[in-house]
Amino acid sequence: MTETRIALVTGANQGVGFQVAKELVAHGVSVFVGSRDPGRGEAAARAIGPGARALRIDVTDRASIDAAAETIRGEFGRLDLLVNNAAISNTGRKPGISIEEHARSTAPSNVSLDEVRAVWETNVFGVLAVYQAMLPLLRASSDARIVNVSSGVGSLTRNADPAFPYRAIFGPVYPASKTALNAISLAMMIELEGTGIKLNLVSPAFTSTNLNGYAGTESVEDGSREVVRVALLGPDGPTGTFTGWEAAPIPW
């Protein structure tokens, strides 16, 4: 009998994280629905149904991360799949402000350093903190995989091309935080070489979620497809990749 896979999805009470958790459960995975707010996490887990359980985890709070790891260790003693999805795009963008307007107000010459630090605390340092805490549990798995949810707007190669359609919005806050996440992920990939633990970077589509003020052009179901596909890869699946939908490679 195949052992049920145990997964943690951070930032899973809404958007891409919720959809990924929902689809993993539908594929027979037991999922910890990570959420900063316990109430919202519980509501999300109830909406997903059996196979989902809420887990409080604030990726900017090390005590919260350590407590979450202890909960998983106490219940299962291992973690088979970690989806680092939790992310924020800003801390104070006013409703109705377009992405382009926000990019102009957060250009390198005028951006608030406090804003940069706050977003990077979640999108970069939070991922690293969760990785460090969950790694012993992943090492206890016979088939462990990490999926870091990034974005194509963080690709240095793409943004260096004047023809790239999103080049004008590349800035120090969200886009550069994803560039930094890509670099941190590459460091993780190098560290994990030869361990059997696989790590992949994935860019969802431009999904309509709270992250972008629902300005995205793809449904959450379509936007989450690549994250789900990679998360469900078996032990023979690849590692060290950065892809969009249908395994389309994204340049670093």
CSV table of C-alpha atoms in Angstrom, one decimal:
chain,number,residue,atom,x,y,z
A,1,MET,CA,0.0,0.0,0.0
A,2,THR,CA,1.4,3.4,-1.0
A,3,GLU,CA,2.0,5.7,1.9
A,4,THR,CA,0.1,9.0,1.8
A,5,ARG,CA,2.3,11.9,1.0
A,6,ILE,CA,2.5,14.7,3.5
A,7,ALA,CA,2.6,18.3,2.2
A,8,LEU,CA,2.8,21.8,3.6
A,9,VAL,CA,1.7,24.7,1.5
A,10,THR,CA,2.4,28.2,2.9
A,11,GLY,CA,0.0,31.1,2.3
A,12,ALA,CA,-2.7,28.5,1.5
A,13,ASN,CA,-5.8,30.3,2.8
A,14,GLN,CA,-6.4,32.1,-0.5
A,15,GLY,CA,-5.3,32.5,-4.1
A,16,VAL,CA,-2.7,30.2,-5.7
A,17,GLY,CA,-1.9,28.5,-2.4
A,18,PHE,CA,-5.5,27.6,-1.7
A,19,GLN,CA,-5.9,26.2,-5.2
A,20,VAL,CA,-2.7,24.2,-5.0
A,21,ALA,CA,-3.7,22.7,-1.6
A,22,LYS,CA,-7.2,21.9,-2.9
A,23,GLU,CA,-5.8,20.1,-6.0
A,24,LEU,CA,-3.1,18.2,-4.0
A,25,VAL,CA,-5.8,16.9,-1.7
A,26,ALA,CA,-7.9,15.8,-4.7
A,27,HIS,CA,-4.8,13.8,-5.7
A,28,GLY,CA,-4.7,12.0,-2.4
A,29,VAL,CA,-2.1,14.2,-0.7
A,30,SER,CA,-2.5,15.0,3.0
A,31,VAL,CA,-2.0,18.8,3.1
A,32,PHE,CA,-1.2,21.2,5.9
A,33,VAL,CA,-2.9,24.5,4.9
A,34,GLY,CA,-0.4,27.1,6.1
A,35,SER,CA,-1.9,30.5,7.1
A,36,ARG,CA,-0.8,33.4,9.3
A,37,ASP,CA,-4.4,33.8,10.5
A,38,PRO,CA,-5.7,30.6,12.3
A,39,GLY,CA,-9.3,31.5,11.5
A,40,ARG,CA,-8.7,31.9,7.8
A,41,GLY,CA,-6.7,28.8,7.8
A,42,GLU,CA,-9.4,26.8,9.4
A,43,ALA,CA,-12.0,28.1,7.0
A,44,ALA,CA,-9.8,27.2,4.0
A,45,ALA,CA,-9.2,23.7,5.3
A,46,ARG,CA,-12.9,23.2,5.9
A,47,ALA,CA,-13.6,24.4,2.3
A,48,ILE,CA,-11.1,22.0,0.9
A,49,GLY,CA,-12.4,19.1,3.0
A,50,PRO,CA,-11.0,15.8,4.3
A,51,GLY,CA,-7.3,15.6,3.7
A,52,ALA,CA,-6.7,19.3,4.6
A,53,ARG,CA,-5.8,20.6,8.0
A,54,ALA,CA,-5.0,24.1,9.0
A,55,LEU,CA,-1.6,25.0,10.3
A,56,ARG,CA,-0.7,28.4,11.7
A,57,ILE,CA,2.6,29.6,10.1
A,58,ASP,CA,3.8,33.2,9.7
A,59,VAL,CA,6.9,33.0,7.5
A,60,THR,CA,8.2,36.2,9.1
A,61,ASP,CA,8.0,34.8,12.6
A,62,ARG,CA,10.7,32.2,13.4
A,63,ALA,CA,8.8,31.0,16.5
A,64,SER,CA,5.7,30.4,14.4
A,65,ILE,CA,7.8,28.5,11.8
A,66,ASP,CA,9.5,26.3,14.5
A,67,ALA,CA,6.1,25.5,16.1
A,68,ALA,CA,4.7,24.5,12.7
A,69,ALA,CA,7.7,22.2,12.2
A,70,GLU,CA,7.1,20.6,15.6
A,71,THR,CA,3.5,20.0,14.8
A,72,ILE,CA,4.4,18.2,11.6
A,73,ARG,CA,7.1,16.2,13.4
A,74,GLY,CA,4.8,15.2,16.2
A,75,GLU,CA,2.1,14.0,13.8
A,76,PHE,CA,4.1,12.4,11.0
A,77,GLY,CA,7.8,12.6,11.7
A,78,ARG,CA,8.5,13.7,8.1
A,79,LEU,CA,7.5,16.0,5.3
A,80,ASP,CA,7.3,14.9,1.7
A,81,LEU,CA,6.4,18.1,-0.1
A,82,LEU,CA,7.0,21.7,0.8
A,83,VAL,CA,5.4,24.4,-1.4
A,84,ASN,CA,6.8,27.8,-0.5
A,85,ASN,CA,4.0,29.9,-1.8
A,86,ALA,CA,3.5,32.7,0.8
A,87,ALA,CA,4.3,36.1,-0.7
A,88,ILE,CA,3.2,39.7,-0.7
A,89,SER,CA,3.5,42.3,-3.4
A,90,ASN,CA,3.4,45.4,-1.2
A,91,THR,CA,2.3,46.7,2.2
A,92,GLY,CA,0.3,49.8,1.4
A,93,ARG,CA,-0.8,50.0,-2.2
A,94,LYS,CA,-3.9,52.0,-2.5
A,95,PRO,CA,-7.0,50.4,-4.0
A,96,GLY,CA,-7.5,51.4,-7.6
A,97,ILE,CA,-3.8,52.1,-8.3
A,98,SER,CA,-2.7,50.2,-11.4
A,99,ILE,CA,0.4,48.0,-11.4
A,100,GLU,CA,2.1,50.5,-13.7
A,101,GLU,CA,1.4,53.4,-11.3
A,102,HIS,CA,2.6,51.4,-8.4
A,103,ALA,CA,5.8,50.6,-10.3
A,104,ARG,CA,6.4,54.3,-10.8
A,105,SER,CA,5.9,55.0,-7.2
A,106,THR,CA,8.4,52.3,-6.1
A,107,ALA,CA,11.2,53.0,-8.6
A,108,PRO,CA,14.8,52.7,-7.2
A,109,SER,CA,14.9,56.5,-6.9
A,110,ASN,CA,11.9,57.0,-4.7
A,111,VAL,CA,11.0,53.6,-3.1
A,112,SER,CA,10.6,53.4,0.6
A,113,LEU,CA,13.3,51.2,2.0
A,114,ASP,CA,10.9,50.0,4.7
A,115,GLU,CA,8.6,48.8,1.9
A,116,VAL,CA,11.5,46.9,0.3
A,117,ARG,CA,12.5,45.3,3.6
A,118,ALA,CA,8.9,44.3,4.4
A,119,VAL,CA,8.2,42.6,1.1
A,120,TRP,CA,11.6,40.9,1.1
A,121,GLU,CA,11.1,39.7,4.7
A,122,THR,CA,8.2,37.5,3.4
A,123,ASN,CA,9.2,36.7,-0.1
A,124,VAL,CA,12.9,36.0,0.4
A,125,PHE,CA,13.9,35.6,4.1
A,126,GLY,CA,10.6,33.9,4.9
A,127,VAL,CA,11.3,31.2,2.3
A,128,LEU,CA,14.8,30.6,3.6
A,129,ALA,CA,13.5,30.4,7.2
A,130,VAL,CA,10.9,27.8,6.3
A,131,TYR,CA,13.5,25.8,4.3
A,132,GLN,CA,15.8,25.7,7.3
A,133,ALA,CA,13.1,24.6,9.7
A,134,MET,CA,11.5,22.0,7.4
A,135,LEU,CA,14.7,20.5,6.0
A,136,PRO,CA,15.2,17.9,8.8
A,137,LEU,CA,11.6,16.7,8.1
A,138,LEU,CA,12.2,16.6,4.4
A,139,ARG,CA,15.4,14.5,5.0
A,140,ALA,CA,13.2,12.0,6.8
A,141,SER,CA,11.2,11.4,3.6
A,142,SER,CA,12.1,8.8,1.0
A,143,ASP,CA,10.8,11.1,-1.8
A,144,ALA,CA,11.0,14.8,-0.8
A,145,ARG,CA,10.4,17.7,-3.1
A,146,ILE,CA,10.4,21.5,-2.5
A,147,VAL,CA,8.5,23.8,-4.9
A,148,ASN,CA,9.4,27.5,-4.5
A,149,VAL,CA,6.7,29.7,-6.2
A,150,SER,CA,8.5,32.5,-8.0
A,151,SER,CA,7.6,34.7,-10.9
A,152,GLY,CA,8.8,35.3,-14.4
A,153,VAL,CA,9.0,39.0,-13.7
A,154,GLY,CA,12.0,38.2,-11.5
A,155,SER,CA,14.0,36.8,-14.4
A,156,LEU,CA,17.1,39.0,-15.0
A,157,THR,CA,17.5,37.6,-18.5
A,158,ARG,CA,14.0,38.6,-19.5
A,159,ASN,CA,14.2,42.0,-17.9
A,160,ALA,CA,17.5,42.7,-19.7
A,161,ASP,CA,15.6,42.4,-23.0
A,162,PRO,CA,14.0,45.7,-24.0
A,163,ALA,CA,11.3,43.7,-25.7
A,164,PHE,CA,10.1,42.0,-22.5
A,165,PRO,CA,6.5,43.3,-22.0
A,166,TYR,CA,6.8,43.5,-18.2
A,167,ARG,CA,10.3,45.2,-18.2
A,168,ALA,CA,8.8,48.6,-17.3
A,169,ILE,CA,7.5,47.3,-14.0
A,170,PHE,CA,10.7,45.7,-12.8
A,171,GLY,CA,11.6,47.4,-9.5
A,172,PRO,CA,13.2,46.9,-6.1
A,173,VAL,CA,10.0,45.6,-4.3
A,174,TYR,CA,8.1,42.6,-5.6
A,175,PRO,CA,9.9,41.9,-8.9
A,176,ALA,CA,13.4,42.1,-7.4
A,177,SER,CA,12.3,40.1,-4.4
A,178,LYS,CA,11.5,37.2,-6.8
A,179,THR,CA,15.0,37.7,-8.4
A,180,ALA,CA,16.5,37.3,-5.0
A,181,LEU,CA,14.2,34.3,-4.3
A,182,ASN,CA,15.6,32.7,-7.5
A,183,ALA,CA,19.1,33.2,-6.3
A,184,ILE,CA,18.4,31.8,-2.9
A,185,SER,CA,16.6,28.8,-4.6
A,186,LEU,CA,19.7,28.2,-6.7
A,187,ALA,CA,21.8,28.1,-3.6
A,188,MET,CA,19.4,25.6,-2.1
A,189,MET,CA,19.5,23.5,-5.3
A,190,ILE,CA,23.3,23.4,-5.1
A,191,GLU,CA,23.2,22.4,-1.4
A,192,LEU,CA,20.8,19.6,-2.1
A,193,GLU,CA,22.7,18.0,-4.9
A,194,GLY,CA,23.2,14.4,-4.1
A,195,THR,CA,20.8,14.3,-1.2
A,196,GLY,CA,17.8,13.0,-3.0
A,197,ILE,CA,15.7,16.1,-2.1
A,198,LYS,CA,14.5,17.8,-5.2
A,199,LEU,CA,13.8,21.5,-5.6
A,200,ASN,CA,12.0,23.3,-8.4
A,201,LEU,CA,11.2,26.9,-9.1
A,202,VAL,CA,7.8,27.6,-10.7
A,203,SER,CA,6.2,30.8,-12.1
A,204,PRO,CA,2.4,30.7,-12.1
A,205,ALA,CA,0.6,32.5,-14.8
A,206,PHE,CA,-0.5,36.2,-14.3
A,207,THR,CA,-3.3,35.0,-12.0
A,208,SER,CA,-6.1,37.1,-10.8
A,209,THR,CA,-5.5,37.1,-7.0
A,210,ASN,CA,-5.3,39.5,-4.1
A,211,LEU,CA,-1.5,39.6,-4.7
A,212,ASN,CA,-2.0,41.8,-7.8
A,213,GLY,CA,-5.2,43.5,-6.8
A,214,TYR,CA,-7.1,41.0,-9.1
A,215,ALA,CA,-5.5,42.6,-12.1
A,216,GLY,CA,-4.3,39.2,-13.4
A,217,THR,CA,-5.6,37.8,-16.7
A,218,GLU,CA,-5.7,34.1,-15.7
A,219,SER,CA,-8.1,32.3,-13.4
A,220,VAL,CA,-6.7,30.9,-10.2
A,221,GLU,CA,-7.2,27.4,-11.6
A,222,ASP,CA,-5.3,28.0,-14.8
A,223,GLY,CA,-2.7,30.1,-13.1
A,224,SER,CA,-1.9,27.4,-10.5
A,225,ARG,CA,-1.5,24.5,-13.0
A,226,GLU,CA,2.2,24.5,-13.3
A,227,VAL,CA,2.7,24.6,-9.5
A,228,VAL,CA,0.4,21.6,-9.1
A,229,ARG,CA,2.0,19.8,-12.0
A,230,VAL,CA,5.5,20.1,-10.5
A,231,ALA,CA,4.3,19.4,-7.0
A,232,LEU,CA,2.9,16.1,-8.1
A,233,LEU,CA,6.0,15.0,-10.0
A,234,GLY,CA,7.2,11.6,-8.9
A,235,PRO,CA,10.6,10.4,-7.7
A,236,ASP,CA,11.8,10.2,-11.2
A,237,GLY,CA,10.8,13.8,-12.0
A,238,PRO,CA,13.4,16.5,-12.6
A,239,THR,CA,15.0,18.8,-10.1
A,240,GLY,CA,16.7,22.2,-10.5
A,241,THR,CA,14.2,23.6,-13.0
A,242,PHE,CA,12.5,27.0,-13.4
A,243,THR,CA,9.4,26.6,-15.4
A,244,GLY,CA,6.0,28.1,-16.5
A,245,TRP,CA,3.0,26.1,-17.7
A,246,GLU,CA,3.7,22.8,-19.4
A,247,ALA,CA,7.3,22.8,-18.3
A,248,ALA,CA,8.2,25.8,-20.4
A,249,PRO,CA,11.7,26.8,-19.2
A,250,ILE,CA,12.1,30.3,-17.8
A,251,PRO,CA,15.6,31.9,-18.1
A,252,TRP,CA,17.2,32.9,-14.8
